[in-house]
Amino acid sequence: MIFRQVEADDLYTIIDLEYQNFDFPYPPEIINFLYESYRNTFLVVEKDRDIIGFVIGITQKKEGHILVIAVRDDFKRKGIGTVLMKKLINVYEKNGITRLKLEVRESNVAAISMYRKLGFKINNKLKHYYEDGEDGLLLRRG
Ligand SMILES: CC(C)(COP(=O)(O)OP(=O)(O)OC[C@H]1O[C@@H](n2cnc3c(N)ncnc32)[C@H](O)[C@@H]1OP(=O)(O)O)[C@@H](O)C(=O)NCCC(=O)NCCS
């Protein structure tokens, strides 16, 4: 398995993974914009030449904001999401950024559990944060 920065050829598969994993996926234009603007903090994991997971972060006001992470269904629960997050945290730290935040659906127990194990703490509840009215949680680390 190779963990690396995103490349242009990866984007089709990433857009597919978005649609497979989310009811309200980021549209391709946004994924392209994130690729153009935040490539340093856009990481993928490749296995046998397939992209099987990715994570996208951005940086605003010296704070890292993790926008999305997804792992292909047949590779879930094997520690890959955790490694992707650790690699991203490492990139941020190398750039002197230690304060991180992210939002997550309140119902997403898998992701919340992973984030807590990585040192994120629930900071706030975000009422009706998502398109379908579900509440979100704001998590912070550092
Ligand atoms: C969230 C996600 C990225 C986790 O990736 P992953 O590679 O499966 O996660 P890991 O194997 O590293 O799991 C780390 C920990 O997270 C928790 N976890 C992961 N999947 C879980 C599940 N289905 N149920 C409960 N806890 C789970 C566990 O605490 C796990 O540790 P453990 O396996 O030692 O018990 C993956 O489930 C996914 O792609 N989900 C859909 C997209 C999504 O919801 N992304 C987050 C919002 S942006």
PDB file of C-alpha atoms and ligand atoms in Angstrom:
ATOM      1  CA  MET A   1       0.000   0.000   0.000  1.00  0.00           C
ATOM      2  CA  ILE A   2       1.308   3.436  -0.925  1.00  0.00           C
ATOM      3  CA  PHE A   3       0.266   6.614   0.896  1.00  0.00           C
ATOM      4  CA  ARG A   4       1.037   9.686  -1.207  1.00  0.00           C
ATOM      5  CA  GLN A   5      -0.079  13.089  -2.369  1.00  0.00           C
ATOM      6  CA  VAL A   6      -2.936  13.170  -4.889  1.00  0.00           C
ATOM      7  CA  GLU A   7      -2.243  13.296  -8.638  1.00  0.00           C
ATOM      8  CA  ALA A   8      -4.532  14.412 -11.470  1.00  0.00           C
ATOM      9  CA  ASP A   9      -5.168  10.819 -12.621  1.00  0.00           C
ATOM     10  CA  ASP A  10      -6.577   9.920  -9.196  1.00  0.00           C
ATOM     11  CA  LEU A  11      -9.475  12.356  -9.372  1.00  0.00           C
ATOM     12  CA  TYR A  12     -11.973  10.129 -11.231  1.00  0.00           C
ATOM     13  CA  THR A  13     -11.687   7.416  -8.609  1.00  0.00           C
ATOM     14  CA  ILE A  14     -11.896   9.945  -5.789  1.00  0.00           C
ATOM     15  CA  ILE A  15     -15.111  11.366  -7.234  1.00  0.00           C
ATOM     16  CA  ASP A  16     -16.468   7.788  -7.429  1.00  0.00           C
ATOM     17  CA  LEU A  17     -15.532   7.156  -3.809  1.00  0.00           C
ATOM     18  CA  GLU A  18     -17.330  10.377  -2.850  1.00  0.00           C
ATOM     19  CA  TYR A  19     -20.533   9.171  -4.503  1.00  0.00           C
ATOM     20  CA  GLN A  20     -20.230   5.701  -2.949  1.00  0.00           C
ATOM     21  CA  ASN A  21     -19.670   7.009   0.557  1.00  0.00           C
ATOM     22  CA  PHE A  22     -21.862  10.107   0.919  1.00  0.00           C
ATOM     23  CA  ASP A  23     -25.506  11.009   0.312  1.00  0.00           C
ATOM     24  CA  PHE A  24     -24.378  14.581  -0.362  1.00  0.00           C
ATOM     25  CA  PRO A  25     -20.982  14.172  -2.042  1.00  0.00           C
ATOM     26  CA  TYR A  26     -18.729  17.061  -2.979  1.00  0.00           C
ATOM     27  CA  PRO A  27     -19.364  17.654  -6.684  1.00  0.00           C
ATOM     28  CA  PRO A  28     -16.488  17.073  -9.129  1.00  0.00           C
ATOM     29  CA  GLU A  29     -15.846  20.846  -9.486  1.00  0.00           C
ATOM     30  CA  ILE A  30     -15.156  21.123  -5.766  1.00  0.00           C
ATOM     31  CA  ILE A  31     -12.861  18.087  -5.800  1.00  0.00           C
ATOM     32  CA  ASN A  32     -11.003  19.660  -8.735  1.00  0.00           C
ATOM     33  CA  PHE A  33     -10.763  22.976  -6.902  1.00  0.00           C
ATOM     34  CA  LEU A  34      -9.371  21.244  -3.804  1.00  0.00           C
ATOM     35  CA  TYR A  35      -6.864  19.452  -6.015  1.00  0.00           C
ATOM     36  CA  GLU A  36      -5.780  22.726  -7.596  1.00  0.00           C
ATOM     37  CA  SER A  37      -5.615  24.682  -4.331  1.00  0.00           C
ATOM     38  CA  TYR A  38      -4.709  22.309  -1.493  1.00  0.00           C
ATOM     39  CA  ARG A  39      -2.660  19.512  -3.045  1.00  0.00           C
ATOM     40  CA  ASN A  40      -0.235  19.327  -0.072  1.00  0.00           C
ATOM     41  CA  THR A  41      -3.004  18.236   2.256  1.00  0.00           C
ATOM     42  CA  PHE A  42      -4.869  16.008  -0.224  1.00  0.00           C
ATOM     43  CA  LEU A  43      -3.592  12.454   0.296  1.00  0.00           C
ATOM     44  CA  VAL A  44      -4.532   9.123  -1.230  1.00  0.00           C
ATOM     45  CA  VAL A  45      -3.798   5.484  -0.561  1.00  0.00           C
ATOM     46  CA  GLU A  46      -3.067   3.249  -3.505  1.00  0.00           C
ATOM     47  CA  LYS A  47      -3.136  -0.553  -3.641  1.00  0.00           C
ATOM     48  CA  ASP A  48      -2.309  -2.502  -6.808  1.00  0.00           C
ATOM     49  CA  ARG A  49      -2.670   0.744  -8.771  1.00  0.00           C
ATOM     50  CA  ASP A  50      -6.184   1.406  -7.429  1.00  0.00           C
ATOM     51  CA  ILE A  51      -7.043   4.351  -5.213  1.00  0.00           C
ATOM     52  CA  ILE A  52      -8.771   2.825  -2.189  1.00  0.00           C
ATOM     53  CA  GLY A  53      -9.009   5.853   0.080  1.00  0.00           C
ATOM     54  CA  PHE A  54      -8.330   9.561   0.410  1.00  0.00           C
ATOM     55  CA  VAL A  55      -8.369  12.454   2.835  1.00  0.00           C
ATOM     56  CA  ILE A  56      -8.630  16.177   2.047  1.00  0.00           C
ATOM     57  CA  GLY A  57      -7.585  18.994   4.347  1.00  0.00           C
ATOM     58  CA  ILE A  58      -7.345  22.724   3.823  1.00  0.00           C
ATOM     59  CA  THR A  59      -5.572  25.422   5.829  1.00  0.00           C
ATOM     60  CA  GLN A  60      -7.223  28.622   6.997  1.00  0.00           C
ATOM     61  CA  LYS A  61      -5.739  31.114   9.447  1.00  0.00           C
ATOM     62  CA  LYS A  62      -2.971  28.738  10.575  1.00  0.00           C
ATOM     63  CA  GLU A  63      -5.545  26.075  11.367  1.00  0.00           C
ATOM     64  CA  GLY A  64      -5.989  22.773   9.559  1.00  0.00           C
ATOM     65  CA  HIS A  65      -9.542  21.930   8.536  1.00  0.00           C
ATOM     66  CA  ILE A  66     -10.121  18.329   7.513  1.00  0.00           C
ATOM     67  CA  LEU A  67     -12.969  18.273   5.007  1.00  0.00           C
ATOM     68  CA  VAL A  68     -13.450  14.642   4.106  1.00  0.00           C
ATOM     69  CA  ILE A  69     -12.005  11.161   4.450  1.00  0.00           C
ATOM     70  CA  ALA A  70     -13.242   7.955   2.855  1.00  0.00           C
ATOM     71  CA  VAL A  71     -12.003   4.395   2.438  1.00  0.00           C
ATOM     72  CA  ARG A  72     -13.372   1.947  -0.162  1.00  0.00           C
ATOM     73  CA  ASP A  73     -15.902  -0.451   1.388  1.00  0.00           C
ATOM     74  CA  ASP A  74     -13.830  -3.627   0.966  1.00  0.00           C
ATOM     75  CA  PHE A  75     -10.881  -1.982   2.751  1.00  0.00           C
ATOM     76  CA  LYS A  76     -12.757  -0.463   5.659  1.00  0.00           C
ATOM     77  CA  ARG A  77     -11.881  -1.350   9.262  1.00  0.00           C
ATOM     78  CA  LYS A  78      -8.306  -2.337   8.449  1.00  0.00           C
ATOM     79  CA  GLY A  79      -6.628   0.715   9.913  1.00  0.00           C
ATOM     80  CA  ILE A  80      -6.322   2.591   6.597  1.00  0.00           C
ATOM     81  CA  GLY A  81      -8.424   5.600   7.650  1.00  0.00           C
ATOM     82  CA  THR A  82      -6.274   5.943  10.756  1.00  0.00           C
ATOM     83  CA  VAL A  83      -3.044   5.875   8.748  1.00  0.00           C
ATOM     84  CA  LEU A  84      -4.417   8.451   6.260  1.00  0.00           C
ATOM     85  CA  MET A  85      -5.289  10.747   9.158  1.00  0.00           C
ATOM     86  CA  LYS A  86      -1.872  10.271  10.785  1.00  0.00           C
ATOM     87  CA  LYS A  87      -0.105  11.079   7.507  1.00  0.00           C
ATOM     88  CA  LEU A  88      -2.205  14.220   7.099  1.00  0.00           C
ATOM     89  CA  ILE A  89      -1.556  15.299  10.702  1.00  0.00           C
ATOM     90  CA  ASN A  90       2.142  14.809   9.942  1.00  0.00           C
ATOM     91  CA  VAL A  91       1.989  17.077   6.879  1.00  0.00           C
ATOM     92  CA  TYR A  92       0.284  19.764   8.949  1.00  0.00           C
ATOM     93  CA  GLU A  93       2.843  19.444  11.750  1.00  0.00           C
ATOM     94  CA  LYS A  94       5.736  19.734   9.290  1.00  0.00           C
ATOM     95  CA  ASN A  95       4.197  23.022   8.192  1.00  0.00           C
ATOM     96  CA  GLY A  96       3.923  24.225  11.782  1.00  0.00           C
ATOM     97  CA  ILE A  97       0.176  23.667  12.031  1.00  0.00           C
ATOM     98  CA  THR A  98      -0.955  21.880  15.175  1.00  0.00           C
ATOM     99  CA  ARG A  99      -4.507  23.174  15.591  1.00  0.00           C
ATOM    100  CA  LEU A 100      -6.908  20.997  13.625  1.00  0.00           C
ATOM    101  CA  LYS A 101     -10.667  20.912  13.288  1.00  0.00           C
ATOM    102  CA  LEU A 102     -13.314  18.920  11.467  1.00  0.00           C
ATOM    103  CA  GLU A 103     -17.073  18.459  11.370  1.00  0.00           C
ATOM    104  CA  VAL A 104     -18.839  15.111  11.455  1.00  0.00           C
ATOM    105  CA  ARG A 105     -22.436  13.907  11.402  1.00  0.00           C
ATOM    106  CA  GLU A 106     -23.660  13.080  14.885  1.00  0.00           C
ATOM    107  CA  SER A 107     -24.761   9.640  13.634  1.00  0.00           C
ATOM    108  CA  ASN A 108     -21.353   8.734  12.177  1.00  0.00           C
ATOM    109  CA  VAL A 109     -20.173   6.563  15.049  1.00  0.00           C
ATOM    110  CA  ALA A 110     -17.383   4.946  13.010  1.00  0.00           C
ATOM    111  CA  ALA A 111     -15.749   8.250  12.106  1.00  0.00           C
ATOM    112  CA  ILE A 112     -16.288   9.797  15.558  1.00  0.00           C
ATOM    113  CA  SER A 113     -14.638   6.789  17.175  1.00  0.00           C
ATOM    114  CA  MET A 114     -11.670   7.001  14.795  1.00  0.00           C
ATOM    115  CA  TYR A 115     -11.242  10.747  15.356  1.00  0.00           C
ATOM    116  CA  ARG A 116     -11.374  10.377  19.153  1.00  0.00           C
ATOM    117  CA  LYS A 117      -8.685   7.695  19.039  1.00  0.00           C
ATOM    118  CA  LEU A 118      -6.573  10.187  17.086  1.00  0.00           C
ATOM    119  CA  GLY A 119      -6.900  12.763  19.848  1.00  0.00           C
ATOM    120  CA  PHE A 120      -9.808  14.861  18.557  1.00  0.00           C
ATOM    121  CA  LYS A 121     -12.276  16.095  21.163  1.00  0.00           C
ATOM    122  CA  ILE A 122     -15.867  17.199  20.748  1.00  0.00           C
ATOM    123  CA  ASN A 123     -15.874  20.981  20.962  1.00  0.00           C
ATOM    124  CA  ASN A 124     -19.363  22.002  19.919  1.00  0.00           C
ATOM    125  CA  LYS A 125     -22.674  20.796  18.546  1.00  0.00           C
ATOM    126  CA  LEU A 126     -23.668  22.247  15.164  1.00  0.00           C
ATOM    127  CA  LYS A 127     -27.462  22.374  14.954  1.00  0.00           C
ATOM    128  CA  HIS A 128     -28.910  21.346  11.555  1.00  0.00           C
ATOM    129  CA  TYR A 129     -25.450  21.570  10.039  1.00  0.00           C
ATOM    130  CA  TYR A 130     -26.095  19.167   7.165  1.00  0.00           C
ATOM    131  CA  GLU A 131     -28.257  19.474   4.031  1.00  0.00           C
ATOM    132  CA  ASP A 132     -30.824  16.995   5.379  1.00  0.00           C
ATOM    133  CA  GLY A 133     -31.085  18.776   8.737  1.00  0.00           C
ATOM    134  CA  GLU A 134     -28.896  16.389  10.745  1.00  0.00           C
ATOM    135  CA  ASP A 135     -26.829  17.926  13.540  1.00  0.00           C
ATOM    136  CA  GLY A 136     -23.065  17.949  13.272  1.00  0.00           C
ATOM    137  CA  LEU A 137     -20.292  17.856  15.829  1.00  0.00           C
ATOM    138  CA  LEU A 138     -17.260  20.123  15.718  1.00  0.00           C
ATOM    139  CA  LEU A 139     -14.143  18.240  16.780  1.00  0.00           C
ATOM    140  CA  ARG A 140     -10.800  19.833  17.565  1.00  0.00           C
ATOM    141  CA  ARG A 141      -7.263  18.627  18.194  1.00  0.00           C
ATOM    142  CA  GLY A 142      -4.408  20.722  19.544  1.00  0.00           C
TER     143      GLY A 142
HETATM  144  C1  LIG B   1     -14.659   6.739   8.665  1.00  0.00           C
HETATM  145  C2  LIG B   1     -13.759   5.856   7.795  1.00  0.00           C
HETATM  146  C3  LIG B   1     -12.890   6.743   6.913  1.00  0.00           C
HETATM  147  C4  LIG B   1     -12.843   5.033   8.716  1.00  0.00           C
HETATM  148  O1  LIG B   1     -11.866   4.391   7.930  1.00  0.00           O
HETATM  149  P1  LIG B   1     -11.367   2.926   8.273  1.00  0.00           P
HETATM  150  O2  LIG B   1     -10.134   2.644   7.493  1.00  0.00           O
HETATM  151  O3  LIG B   1     -12.490   1.965   8.092  1.00  0.00           O
HETATM  152  O4  LIG B   1     -11.051   3.097   9.829  1.00  0.00           O
HETATM  153  P2  LIG B   1      -9.986   2.311  10.723  1.00  0.00           P
HETATM  154  O5  LIG B   1      -9.903   0.880  10.295  1.00  0.00           O
HETATM  155  O6  LIG B   1      -8.714   3.092  10.754  1.00  0.00           O
HETATM  156  O7  LIG B   1     -10.709   2.384  12.147  1.00  0.00           O
HETATM  157  C5  LIG B   1     -10.229   3.157  13.220  1.00  0.00           C
HETATM  158  C6  LIG B   1     -11.236   3.123  14.342  1.00  0.00           C
HETATM  159  O8  LIG B   1     -12.436   3.770  13.939  1.00  0.00           O
HETATM  160  C7  LIG B   1     -13.565   3.085  14.498  1.00  0.00           C
HETATM  161  N1  LIG B   1     -14.366   2.443  13.448  1.00  0.00           N
HETATM  162  C8  LIG B   1     -14.074   2.314  12.137  1.00  0.00           C
HETATM  163  N2  LIG B   1     -15.097   1.725  11.495  1.00  0.00           N
HETATM  164  C9  LIG B   1     -16.037   1.460  12.421  1.00  0.00           C
HETATM  165  C10 LIG B   1     -17.321   0.876  12.370  1.00  0.00           C
HETATM  166  N3  LIG B   1     -17.847   0.409  11.219  1.00  0.00           N
HETATM  167  N4  LIG B   1     -18.043   0.808  13.518  1.00  0.00           N
HETATM  168  C11 LIG B   1     -17.544   1.291  14.678  1.00  0.00           C
HETATM  169  N5  LIG B   1     -16.307   1.849  14.802  1.00  0.00           N
HETATM  170  C12 LIG B   1     -15.570   1.933  13.678  1.00  0.00           C
HETATM  171  C13 LIG B   1     -12.990   2.040  15.419  1.00  0.00           C
HETATM  172  O9  LIG B   1     -12.793   2.641  16.673  1.00  0.00           O
HETATM  173  C14 LIG B   1     -11.677   1.737  14.736  1.00  0.00           C
HETATM  174  O10 LIG B   1     -10.735   1.161  15.593  1.00  0.00           O
HETATM  175  P3  LIG B   1     -10.734  -0.454  15.783  1.00  0.00           P
HETATM  176  O11 LIG B   1     -10.849  -1.080  14.404  1.00  0.00           O
HETATM  177  O12 LIG B   1      -9.431  -0.705  16.454  1.00  0.00           O
HETATM  178  O13 LIG B   1     -11.922  -0.776  16.620  1.00  0.00           O
HETATM  179  C15 LIG B   1     -14.582   4.865   6.932  1.00  0.00           C
HETATM  180  O14 LIG B   1     -15.478   4.191   7.764  1.00  0.00           O
HETATM  181  C16 LIG B   1     -15.356   5.521   5.796  1.00  0.00           C
HETATM  182  O15 LIG B   1     -14.873   5.673   4.677  1.00  0.00           O
HETATM  183  N6  LIG B   1     -16.612   5.916   6.099  1.00  0.00           N
HETATM  184  C17 LIG B   1     -17.476   6.562   5.100  1.00  0.00           C
HETATM  185  C18 LIG B   1     -17.076   7.989   4.883  1.00  0.00           C
HETATM  186  C19 LIG B   1     -17.146   8.808   6.154  1.00  0.00           C
HETATM  187  O16 LIG B   1     -18.093   8.696   6.914  1.00  0.00           O
HETATM  188  N7  LIG B   1     -16.132   9.639   6.386  1.00  0.00           N
HETATM  189  C20 LIG B   1     -16.056  10.489   7.588  1.00  0.00           C
HETATM  190  C21 LIG B   1     -16.823  11.729   7.466  1.00  0.00           C
HETATM  191  S1  LIG B   1     -16.021  12.901   6.430  1.00  0.00           S
END
